[in-house]
Amino acid sequence: MSIVIASFDESDQAAIDAAFQVAAAAQAVDLPDFPELSRQQFEGGIRHPMPGKTHLTALATLDDVPVGYLNLYLSHVENVDNAGVDLVVHPAHRRRGVGRALYQHAVRVLREHGRKRIIAASVGPLPEGPERPAVGARFAAALGAQPALGEVRRRLVVDRLDHAALGALLADARERATGYRTITWQAETPEAYVADVGYLDSRLVLDSPTGDLVIEPDHVDADRVRGIERALAARGRAPYHCGVVHEESGRLVAWTMIIVLPSIPRHADQQITIVDPEHRGRRLGLLAKIENLRYVLAHEPELREIDTWNAADNRHMIAINEQLGFRPVDAWTNWQLDL
């Protein structure tokens, strides 16, 4: 038995195909309620990194059979001591040293790039939720990683939406938001609001719970917003946005986004929702989320479920999401390991 770890890049289609098969098999076992992993989704993430970031990938083979996959995420603007890590072992080949070999390869590569810290996530069950394998958490703990931030994934099932309750929430939010108006858009942000979207995006780490993670906020300017939009388009993602404009200043002061992958039209991810601190207390986050939910449903008739992740102690955003009908599914742990 011989485990071989080989780096590959976006030009190596055979390695990408093999890594995709590993990732798809693992997701089917570890996250059976996720839609089947699409090739567009997987390859897009490798070929089109977000601006200011690069991916370093590797494939593990066991006696020439692909059995594991590694993706290292390196930022070159902020968090230059950190690396995000996806380490995936095919379910049929676990507990044979593949994960350990991939980890050792990752450590060598990251030290060569001057990185000092690994951040990675694993999924686990909630007390009343479906079963989830504990392999990720056991592996992280065995390496000496520390749990740094707990999150919960919640899912909104579109067919169970209470539209009357949603309408009442929206009416109340609109009443509280005197002096504000909403705008919606797909893909490219209107030029008048690009800088405001960058400012709000930059606040995410500042305003959301980060637990014990050693992480710096991103500094997102207008050029970076456009770069993110280009990367999403290249990955085949369809983003739907809603922003709230402060009429007196003309600034966009709240913003939320839902992303659909057209190859999986029944599923979407609720991404960022953030409000400028100077404009909080007026239910602008709730207003934007409901308006955007209606917007995406009007344009995506096949959409049936929307997932979102929140820090377990982000009580404000959790309360908003549960008002909309999001319900807990499973628990996620962000692990941190100093190299």
mmCIF file of C-alpha atoms in Angstrom:
data_model
loop_
_atom_site.group_PDB
_atom_site.id
_atom_site.type_symbol
_atom_site.label_atom_id
_atom_site.label_comp_id
_atom_site.label_asym_id
_atom_site.label_seq_id
_atom_site.Cartn_x
_atom_site.Cartn_y
_atom_site.Cartn_z
ATOM 1 C CA MET A 1 0.000 0.000 0.000
ATOM 2 C CA SER A 2 1.521 3.298 -1.130
ATOM 3 C CA ILE A 3 -0.057 6.750 -0.632
ATOM 4 C CA VAL A 4 1.174 9.324 -3.123
ATOM 5 C CA ILE A 5 0.371 13.039 -2.803
ATOM 6 C CA ALA A 6 0.731 15.090 -5.985
ATOM 7 C CA SER A 7 0.026 18.792 -6.425
ATOM 8 C CA PHE A 8 -2.026 19.844 -9.444
ATOM 9 C CA ASP A 9 -3.402 23.044 -10.910
ATOM 10 C CA GLU A 10 -6.311 24.168 -13.061
ATOM 11 C CA SER A 11 -4.623 22.914 -16.248
ATOM 12 C CA ASP A 12 -4.681 19.264 -15.098
ATOM 13 C CA GLN A 13 -8.155 18.109 -16.106
ATOM 14 C CA ALA A 14 -7.528 14.474 -15.183
ATOM 15 C CA ALA A 15 -6.579 15.432 -11.615
ATOM 16 C CA ILE A 16 -9.580 17.752 -11.354
ATOM 17 C CA ASP A 17 -11.864 14.934 -12.523
ATOM 18 C CA ALA A 18 -10.390 12.562 -9.940
ATOM 19 C CA ALA A 19 -10.664 15.141 -7.149
ATOM 20 C CA PHE A 20 -14.268 15.835 -8.123
ATOM 21 C CA GLN A 21 -15.146 12.151 -7.772
ATOM 22 C CA VAL A 22 -13.611 12.090 -4.285
ATOM 23 C CA ALA A 23 -15.411 15.273 -3.213
ATOM 24 C CA ALA A 24 -18.767 14.098 -4.622
ATOM 25 C CA ALA A 25 -18.530 10.727 -2.878
ATOM 26 C CA ALA A 26 -17.643 12.349 0.449
ATOM 27 C CA GLN A 27 -20.449 14.904 0.238
ATOM 28 C CA ALA A 28 -23.003 12.196 -0.544
ATOM 29 C CA VAL A 29 -22.076 10.410 2.704
ATOM 30 C CA ASP A 30 -21.288 13.322 5.006
ATOM 31 C CA LEU A 31 -24.035 15.715 3.857
ATOM 32 C CA PRO A 32 -26.765 13.595 2.285
ATOM 33 C CA ASP A 33 -29.302 16.430 2.331
ATOM 34 C CA PHE A 34 -27.055 18.608 0.144
ATOM 35 C CA PRO A 35 -27.868 18.544 -3.567
ATOM 36 C CA GLU A 36 -25.532 16.367 -5.588
ATOM 37 C CA LEU A 37 -22.213 18.145 -6.071
ATOM 38 C CA SER A 38 -22.081 19.608 -9.568
ATOM 39 C CA ARG A 39 -18.981 19.646 -11.733
ATOM 40 C CA GLN A 40 -19.591 23.331 -12.478
ATOM 41 C CA GLN A 41 -19.621 24.104 -8.769
ATOM 42 C CA PHE A 42 -16.459 22.132 -8.062
ATOM 43 C CA GLU A 43 -14.364 23.157 -11.050
ATOM 44 C CA GLY A 44 -15.431 26.778 -10.786
ATOM 45 C CA GLY A 45 -14.044 26.984 -7.278
ATOM 46 C CA ILE A 46 -10.647 25.752 -8.483
ATOM 47 C CA ARG A 47 -10.385 27.696 -11.725
ATOM 48 C CA HIS A 48 -11.756 31.028 -10.548
ATOM 49 C CA PRO A 49 -10.480 32.101 -7.099
ATOM 50 C CA MET A 50 -11.736 35.273 -5.511
ATOM 51 C CA PRO A 51 -9.592 38.379 -6.031
ATOM 52 C CA GLY A 52 -6.531 38.516 -3.810
ATOM 53 C CA LYS A 53 -6.616 34.762 -3.168
ATOM 54 C CA THR A 54 -5.015 31.658 -4.656
ATOM 55 C CA HIS A 55 -5.734 27.955 -4.362
ATOM 56 C CA LEU A 56 -3.125 25.209 -3.996
ATOM 57 C CA THR A 57 -4.540 21.771 -4.708
ATOM 58 C CA ALA A 58 -3.319 18.205 -4.336
ATOM 59 C CA LEU A 59 -4.609 14.722 -5.044
ATOM 60 C CA ALA A 60 -3.930 11.618 -2.939
ATOM 61 C CA THR A 61 -3.778 8.227 -4.617
ATOM 62 C CA LEU A 62 -3.553 4.829 -2.948
ATOM 63 C CA ASP A 63 -2.018 2.235 -5.252
ATOM 64 C CA ASP A 64 -2.898 4.583 -8.148
ATOM 65 C CA VAL A 65 -6.544 4.941 -7.064
ATOM 66 C CA PRO A 66 -7.685 8.536 -6.225
ATOM 67 C CA VAL A 67 -8.645 8.525 -2.546
ATOM 68 C CA GLY A 68 -8.232 12.081 -1.222
ATOM 69 C CA TYR A 69 -8.239 15.719 -2.174
ATOM 70 C CA LEU A 70 -6.730 18.874 -0.653
ATOM 71 C CA ASN A 71 -7.482 22.529 -1.336
ATOM 72 C CA LEU A 72 -5.501 25.272 0.413
ATOM 73 C CA TYR A 73 -6.911 28.812 0.317
ATOM 74 C CA LEU A 74 -4.306 31.572 0.611
ATOM 75 C CA SER A 75 -5.110 35.263 0.857
ATOM 76 C CA HIS A 76 -2.438 37.719 -0.256
ATOM 77 C CA VAL A 77 -4.045 40.941 1.001
ATOM 78 C CA GLU A 78 -5.290 40.262 4.523
ATOM 79 C CA ASN A 79 -4.798 37.251 6.796
ATOM 80 C CA VAL A 80 -1.452 36.464 5.212
ATOM 81 C CA ASP A 81 -0.529 34.223 8.171
ATOM 82 C CA ASN A 82 -3.624 32.073 7.688
ATOM 83 C CA ALA A 83 -4.691 29.345 5.288
ATOM 84 C CA GLY A 84 -8.125 27.861 4.792
ATOM 85 C CA VAL A 85 -8.068 24.104 4.261
ATOM 86 C CA ASP A 86 -10.458 21.613 2.672
ATOM 87 C CA LEU A 87 -9.160 18.084 3.299
ATOM 88 C CA VAL A 88 -11.417 15.345 1.931
ATOM 89 C CA VAL A 89 -10.951 11.570 1.985
ATOM 90 C CA HIS A 90 -13.136 9.204 -0.008
ATOM 91 C CA PRO A 91 -15.480 7.395 2.430
ATOM 92 C CA ALA A 92 -14.364 3.992 1.135
ATOM 93 C CA HIS A 93 -10.724 4.750 1.964
ATOM 94 C CA ARG A 94 -10.869 6.392 5.369
ATOM 95 C CA ARG A 95 -8.799 5.287 8.365
ATOM 96 C CA ARG A 96 -5.883 4.230 6.165
ATOM 97 C CA GLY A 97 -3.601 7.205 6.723
ATOM 98 C CA VAL A 98 -4.770 9.199 3.701
ATOM 99 C CA GLY A 99 -5.936 12.168 5.749
ATOM 100 C CA ARG A 100 -2.708 12.253 7.741
ATOM 101 C CA ALA A 101 -0.631 12.154 4.540
ATOM 102 C CA LEU A 102 -2.639 15.022 3.044
ATOM 103 C CA TYR A 103 -2.245 17.009 6.245
ATOM 104 C CA GLN A 104 1.527 16.507 6.284
ATOM 105 C CA HIS A 105 1.681 17.665 2.664
ATOM 106 C CA ALA A 106 -0.397 20.726 3.568
ATOM 107 C CA VAL A 107 1.919 21.640 6.432
ATOM 108 C CA ARG A 108 4.996 21.436 4.197
ATOM 109 C CA VAL A 109 3.419 23.593 1.501
ATOM 110 C CA LEU A 110 2.036 26.174 3.909
ATOM 111 C CA ARG A 111 5.313 26.572 5.746
ATOM 112 C CA GLU A 112 7.004 27.159 2.387
ATOM 113 C CA HIS A 113 4.495 29.970 1.832
ATOM 114 C CA GLY A 114 5.104 31.473 5.261
ATOM 115 C CA ARG A 115 1.727 30.552 6.717
ATOM 116 C CA LYS A 116 1.423 30.103 10.457
ATOM 117 C CA ARG A 117 -2.141 28.982 10.974
ATOM 118 C CA ILE A 118 -4.734 26.613 9.505
ATOM 119 C CA ILE A 119 -8.492 27.210 9.664
ATOM 120 C CA ALA A 120 -10.861 24.438 8.615
ATOM 121 C CA ALA A 121 -14.457 23.372 9.263
ATOM 122 C CA SER A 122 -16.193 20.115 10.114
ATOM 123 C CA VAL A 123 -19.857 19.166 10.377
ATOM 124 C CA GLY A 124 -21.555 17.405 13.272
ATOM 125 C CA PRO A 125 -25.061 16.611 14.507
ATOM 126 C CA LEU A 126 -27.416 18.751 16.554
ATOM 127 C CA PRO A 127 -29.296 17.071 19.443
ATOM 128 C CA GLU A 128 -32.560 16.912 17.491
ATOM 129 C CA GLY A 129 -31.026 16.854 14.040
ATOM 130 C CA PRO A 130 -30.034 14.169 11.524
ATOM 131 C CA GLU A 131 -26.992 11.994 12.049
ATOM 132 C CA ARG A 132 -23.677 13.327 10.844
ATOM 133 C CA PRO A 133 -20.346 11.446 10.799
ATOM 134 C CA ALA A 134 -17.829 12.615 13.378
ATOM 135 C CA VAL A 135 -14.765 11.854 11.269
ATOM 136 C CA GLY A 136 -13.896 15.508 10.619
ATOM 137 C CA ALA A 137 -14.045 16.547 14.249
ATOM 138 C CA ARG A 138 -12.092 13.495 15.428
ATOM 139 C CA PHE A 139 -9.414 14.097 12.825
ATOM 140 C CA ALA A 140 -9.058 17.800 13.681
ATOM 141 C CA ALA A 141 -8.831 17.071 17.405
ATOM 142 C CA ALA A 142 -6.253 14.332 16.822
ATOM 143 C CA LEU A 143 -4.051 16.838 14.989
ATOM 144 C CA GLY A 144 -4.229 19.219 17.952
ATOM 145 C CA ALA A 145 -6.581 21.748 16.368
ATOM 146 C CA GLN A 146 -8.784 23.803 18.687
ATOM 147 C CA PRO A 147 -12.482 24.532 18.170
ATOM 148 C CA ALA A 148 -12.557 28.295 17.586
ATOM 149 C CA LEU A 149 -16.081 29.111 16.393
ATOM 150 C CA GLY A 150 -19.319 27.137 16.396
ATOM 151 C CA GLU A 151 -21.921 27.649 13.703
ATOM 152 C CA VAL A 152 -25.333 26.219 12.866
ATOM 153 C CA ARG A 153 -26.679 25.602 9.393
ATOM 154 C CA ARG A 154 -30.342 26.407 8.955
ATOM 155 C CA ARG A 155 -32.561 25.629 6.004
ATOM 156 C CA LEU A 156 -35.620 27.389 4.641
ATOM 157 C CA VAL A 157 -37.982 25.024 2.803
ATOM 158 C CA VAL A 158 -39.800 27.144 0.249
ATOM 159 C CA ASP A 159 -42.948 25.003 0.193
ATOM 160 C CA ARG A 160 -43.374 25.600 3.937
ATOM 161 C CA LEU A 161 -43.176 29.391 3.722
ATOM 162 C CA ASP A 162 -45.916 31.222 5.611
ATOM 163 C CA HIS A 163 -46.525 33.990 3.085
ATOM 164 C CA ALA A 164 -49.105 35.753 5.264
ATOM 165 C CA ALA A 165 -46.680 35.950 8.182
ATOM 166 C CA LEU A 166 -43.931 37.057 5.804
ATOM 167 C CA GLY A 167 -46.146 39.836 4.494
ATOM 168 C CA ALA A 168 -46.916 41.029 8.013
ATOM 169 C CA LEU A 169 -43.214 41.102 8.896
ATOM 170 C CA LEU A 170 -42.467 43.047 5.735
ATOM 171 C CA ALA A 171 -45.197 45.599 6.424
ATOM 172 C CA ASP A 172 -43.880 46.155 9.943
ATOM 173 C CA ALA A 173 -40.305 46.491 8.698
ATOM 174 C CA ARG A 174 -41.349 49.018 6.058
ATOM 175 C CA GLU A 175 -43.171 51.050 8.682
ATOM 176 C CA ARG A 176 -40.033 51.174 10.836
ATOM 177 C CA ALA A 177 -37.849 52.091 7.840
ATOM 178 C CA THR A 178 -39.196 55.561 7.152
ATOM 179 C CA GLY A 179 -36.686 57.486 5.060
ATOM 180 C CA TYR A 180 -35.271 54.354 3.416
ATOM 181 C CA ARG A 181 -36.053 52.496 0.200
ATOM 182 C CA THR A 182 -35.002 49.123 -1.172
ATOM 183 C CA ILE A 183 -33.397 48.276 -4.491
ATOM 184 C CA THR A 184 -32.749 44.849 -6.003
ATOM 185 C CA TRP A 185 -30.311 43.712 -8.654
ATOM 186 C CA GLN A 186 -28.649 40.655 -10.139
ATOM 187 C CA ALA A 187 -24.984 40.135 -11.001
ATOM 188 C CA GLU A 188 -23.345 43.580 -11.255
ATOM 189 C CA THR A 189 -23.938 46.149 -8.522
ATOM 190 C CA PRO A 190 -25.173 49.520 -9.825
ATOM 191 C CA GLU A 191 -22.184 51.849 -10.123
ATOM 192 C CA ALA A 192 -23.648 54.325 -7.634
ATOM 193 C CA TYR A 193 -23.500 51.715 -4.853
ATOM 194 C CA VAL A 194 -20.298 49.756 -5.541
ATOM 195 C CA ALA A 195 -18.255 51.604 -2.909
ATOM 196 C CA ASP A 196 -21.033 51.167 -0.341
ATOM 197 C CA VAL A 197 -21.193 47.411 -0.996
ATOM 198 C CA GLY A 198 -17.417 47.272 -0.499
ATOM 199 C CA TYR A 199 -17.688 49.135 2.797
ATOM 200 C CA LEU A 200 -20.458 46.855 4.059
ATOM 201 C CA ASP A 201 -18.623 43.715 2.930
ATOM 202 C CA SER A 202 -15.524 44.934 4.786
ATOM 203 C CA ARG A 203 -17.521 45.107 8.020
ATOM 204 C CA LEU A 204 -18.507 41.430 8.068
ATOM 205 C CA VAL A 205 -15.670 40.221 10.317
ATOM 206 C CA LEU A 206 -15.971 43.341 12.483
ATOM 207 C CA ASP A 207 -19.694 42.949 13.083
ATOM 208 C CA SER A 208 -20.210 39.166 13.174
ATOM 209 C CA PRO A 209 -19.083 36.863 15.986
ATOM 210 C CA THR A 210 -15.731 35.255 15.212
ATOM 211 C CA GLY A 211 -15.137 33.350 18.450
ATOM 212 C CA ASP A 212 -11.453 32.594 18.985
ATOM 213 C CA LEU A 213 -10.528 32.754 15.308
ATOM 214 C CA VAL A 214 -7.447 34.834 14.608
ATOM 215 C CA ILE A 215 -8.758 36.641 11.564
ATOM 216 C CA GLU A 216 -8.569 40.128 10.090
ATOM 217 C CA PRO A 217 -11.384 41.895 8.237
ATOM 218 C CA ASP A 218 -11.147 42.130 4.475
ATOM 219 C CA HIS A 219 -10.644 45.578 2.982
ATOM 220 C CA VAL A 220 -13.032 45.532 0.046
ATOM 221 C CA ASP A 221 -12.939 48.462 -2.349
ATOM 222 C CA ALA A 222 -14.891 49.026 -5.568
ATOM 223 C CA ASP A 223 -12.328 47.181 -7.700
ATOM 224 C CA ARG A 224 -12.513 44.167 -5.429
ATOM 225 C CA VAL A 225 -16.318 44.168 -5.562
ATOM 226 C CA ARG A 226 -16.079 44.015 -9.345
ATOM 227 C CA GLY A 227 -13.487 41.236 -9.097
ATOM 228 C CA ILE A 228 -15.790 39.199 -6.860
ATOM 229 C CA GLU A 229 -18.623 39.708 -9.336
ATOM 230 C CA ARG A 230 -16.432 38.483 -12.201
ATOM 231 C CA ALA A 231 -15.373 35.414 -10.210
ATOM 232 C CA LEU A 232 -18.983 34.538 -9.380
ATOM 233 C CA ALA A 233 -19.967 34.914 -13.034
ATOM 234 C CA ALA A 234 -17.040 32.725 -14.134
ATOM 235 C CA ARG A 235 -18.138 30.084 -11.629
ATOM 236 C CA GLY A 236 -21.645 30.158 -13.089
ATOM 237 C CA ARG A 237 -23.179 31.571 -9.920
ATOM 238 C CA ALA A 238 -26.323 33.699 -10.059
ATOM 239 C CA PRO A 239 -26.369 36.242 -7.214
ATOM 240 C CA TYR A 240 -29.501 38.108 -6.174
ATOM 241 C CA HIS A 241 -29.039 41.262 -4.128
ATOM 242 C CA CYS A 242 -31.196 43.612 -2.135
ATOM 243 C CA GLY A 243 -29.897 46.859 -0.696
ATOM 244 C CA VAL A 244 -31.477 49.522 1.466
ATOM 245 C CA VAL A 245 -30.808 53.138 0.494
ATOM 246 C CA HIS A 246 -30.866 55.981 2.998
ATOM 247 C CA GLU A 247 -32.807 58.566 1.035
ATOM 248 C CA GLU A 248 -31.284 61.643 2.681
ATOM 249 C CA SER A 249 -27.677 60.665 1.972
ATOM 250 C CA GLY A 250 -28.257 58.452 -1.051
ATOM 251 C CA ARG A 251 -25.991 55.785 0.459
ATOM 252 C CA LEU A 252 -26.620 52.063 0.485
ATOM 253 C CA VAL A 253 -26.646 51.257 4.207
ATOM 254 C CA ALA A 254 -27.847 47.632 4.293
ATOM 255 C CA TRP A 255 -27.240 44.750 1.929
ATOM 256 C CA THR A 256 -27.987 41.064 1.563
ATOM 257 C CA MET A 257 -27.290 38.428 -1.085
ATOM 258 C CA ILE A 258 -28.636 35.008 -2.085
ATOM 259 C CA ILE A 259 -26.661 32.895 -4.561
ATOM 260 C CA VAL A 260 -28.151 30.259 -6.872
ATOM 261 C CA LEU A 261 -26.144 27.822 -8.963
ATOM 262 C CA PRO A 262 -28.165 27.391 -12.181
ATOM 263 C CA SER A 263 -27.050 23.767 -12.531
ATOM 264 C CA ILE A 264 -28.787 23.106 -9.168
ATOM 265 C CA PRO A 265 -31.841 25.389 -9.454
ATOM 266 C CA ARG A 266 -33.660 23.906 -6.469
ATOM 267 C CA HIS A 267 -31.004 25.043 -3.996
ATOM 268 C CA ALA A 268 -29.555 28.404 -2.927
ATOM 269 C CA ASP A 269 -27.304 29.838 -0.248
ATOM 270 C CA GLN A 270 -28.243 32.873 1.811
ATOM 271 C CA GLN A 271 -24.983 34.771 2.081
ATOM 272 C CA ILE A 272 -24.090 38.048 3.762
ATOM 273 C CA THR A 273 -26.637 40.262 5.464
ATOM 274 C CA ILE A 274 -25.226 43.416 7.036
ATOM 275 C CA VAL A 275 -26.393 46.843 8.161
ATOM 276 C CA ASP A 276 -24.253 49.941 8.665
ATOM 277 C CA PRO A 277 -23.976 50.437 12.460
ATOM 278 C CA GLU A 278 -25.224 54.025 12.138
ATOM 279 C CA HIS A 279 -28.518 52.781 10.706
ATOM 280 C CA ARG A 280 -29.345 49.850 12.952
ATOM 281 C CA GLY A 281 -32.489 49.517 15.035
ATOM 282 C CA ARG A 282 -34.841 50.141 12.091
ATOM 283 C CA ARG A 283 -35.266 46.515 10.940
ATOM 284 C CA LEU A 284 -33.333 47.200 7.760
ATOM 285 C CA GLY A 285 -31.758 43.732 7.812
ATOM 286 C CA LEU A 286 -35.168 42.074 8.034
ATOM 287 C CA LEU A 287 -36.516 44.381 5.332
ATOM 288 C CA ALA A 288 -33.666 43.547 2.948
ATOM 289 C CA LYS A 289 -33.864 39.801 3.566
ATOM 290 C CA ILE A 290 -37.609 39.561 2.951
ATOM 291 C CA GLU A 291 -37.455 41.730 -0.160
ATOM 292 C CA ASN A 292 -34.564 39.656 -1.515
ATOM 293 C CA LEU A 293 -36.300 36.389 -0.713
ATOM 294 C CA ARG A 294 -39.322 37.515 -2.690
ATOM 295 C CA TYR A 295 -37.060 38.732 -5.481
ATOM 296 C CA VAL A 296 -35.230 35.432 -5.898
ATOM 297 C CA LEU A 297 -38.424 33.376 -5.685
ATOM 298 C CA ALA A 298 -39.959 35.488 -8.453
ATOM 299 C CA HIS A 299 -36.995 34.695 -10.722
ATOM 300 C CA GLU A 300 -36.206 31.106 -9.672
ATOM 301 C CA PRO A 301 -39.442 29.066 -9.866
ATOM 302 C CA GLU A 302 -37.610 25.768 -9.261
ATOM 303 C CA LEU A 303 -36.037 26.943 -5.992
ATOM 304 C CA ARG A 304 -37.071 24.706 -3.099
ATOM 305 C CA GLU A 305 -34.525 25.222 -0.304
ATOM 306 C CA ILE A 306 -32.152 27.881 0.946
ATOM 307 C CA ASP A 307 -29.321 27.216 3.393
ATOM 308 C CA THR A 308 -27.590 29.706 5.652
ATOM 309 C CA TRP A 309 -24.884 29.534 8.314
ATOM 310 C CA ASN A 310 -24.733 31.657 11.463
ATOM 311 C CA ALA A 311 -22.376 31.731 14.412
ATOM 312 C CA ALA A 312 -24.130 29.848 17.198
ATOM 313 C CA ASP A 313 -24.143 32.971 19.398
ATOM 314 C CA ASN A 314 -25.269 35.425 16.694
ATOM 315 C CA ARG A 315 -28.651 35.752 18.354
ATOM 316 C CA HIS A 316 -29.829 38.764 16.379
ATOM 317 C CA MET A 317 -29.357 37.224 12.930
ATOM 318 C CA ILE A 318 -30.615 33.838 14.093
ATOM 319 C CA ALA A 319 -33.818 35.476 15.342
ATOM 320 C CA ILE A 320 -34.334 37.149 11.959
ATOM 321 C CA ASN A 321 -33.707 33.932 10.047
ATOM 322 C CA GLU A 322 -36.055 31.934 12.231
ATOM 323 C CA GLN A 323 -38.766 34.562 11.726
ATOM 324 C CA LEU A 324 -38.434 33.897 8.013
ATOM 325 C CA GLY A 325 -38.759 30.140 8.507
ATOM 326 C CA PHE A 326 -35.161 28.895 8.608
ATOM 327 C CA ARG A 327 -34.805 25.843 10.858
ATOM 328 C CA PRO A 328 -31.648 24.203 12.310
ATOM 329 C CA VAL A 329 -30.152 21.242 10.451
ATOM 330 C CA ASP A 330 -26.631 20.581 11.711
ATOM 331 C CA ALA A 331 -23.696 22.029 13.663
ATOM 332 C CA TRP A 332 -20.392 23.202 12.192
ATOM 333 C CA THR A 333 -17.123 23.773 13.966
ATOM 334 C CA ASN A 334 -14.377 26.064 12.712
ATOM 335 C CA TRP A 335 -11.054 24.606 13.882
ATOM 336 C CA GLN A 336 -7.806 26.516 14.256
ATOM 337 C CA LEU A 337 -4.324 25.011 14.344
ATOM 338 C CA ASP A 338 -1.015 26.805 14.718
ATOM 339 C CA LEU A 339 1.730 25.349 12.544
#
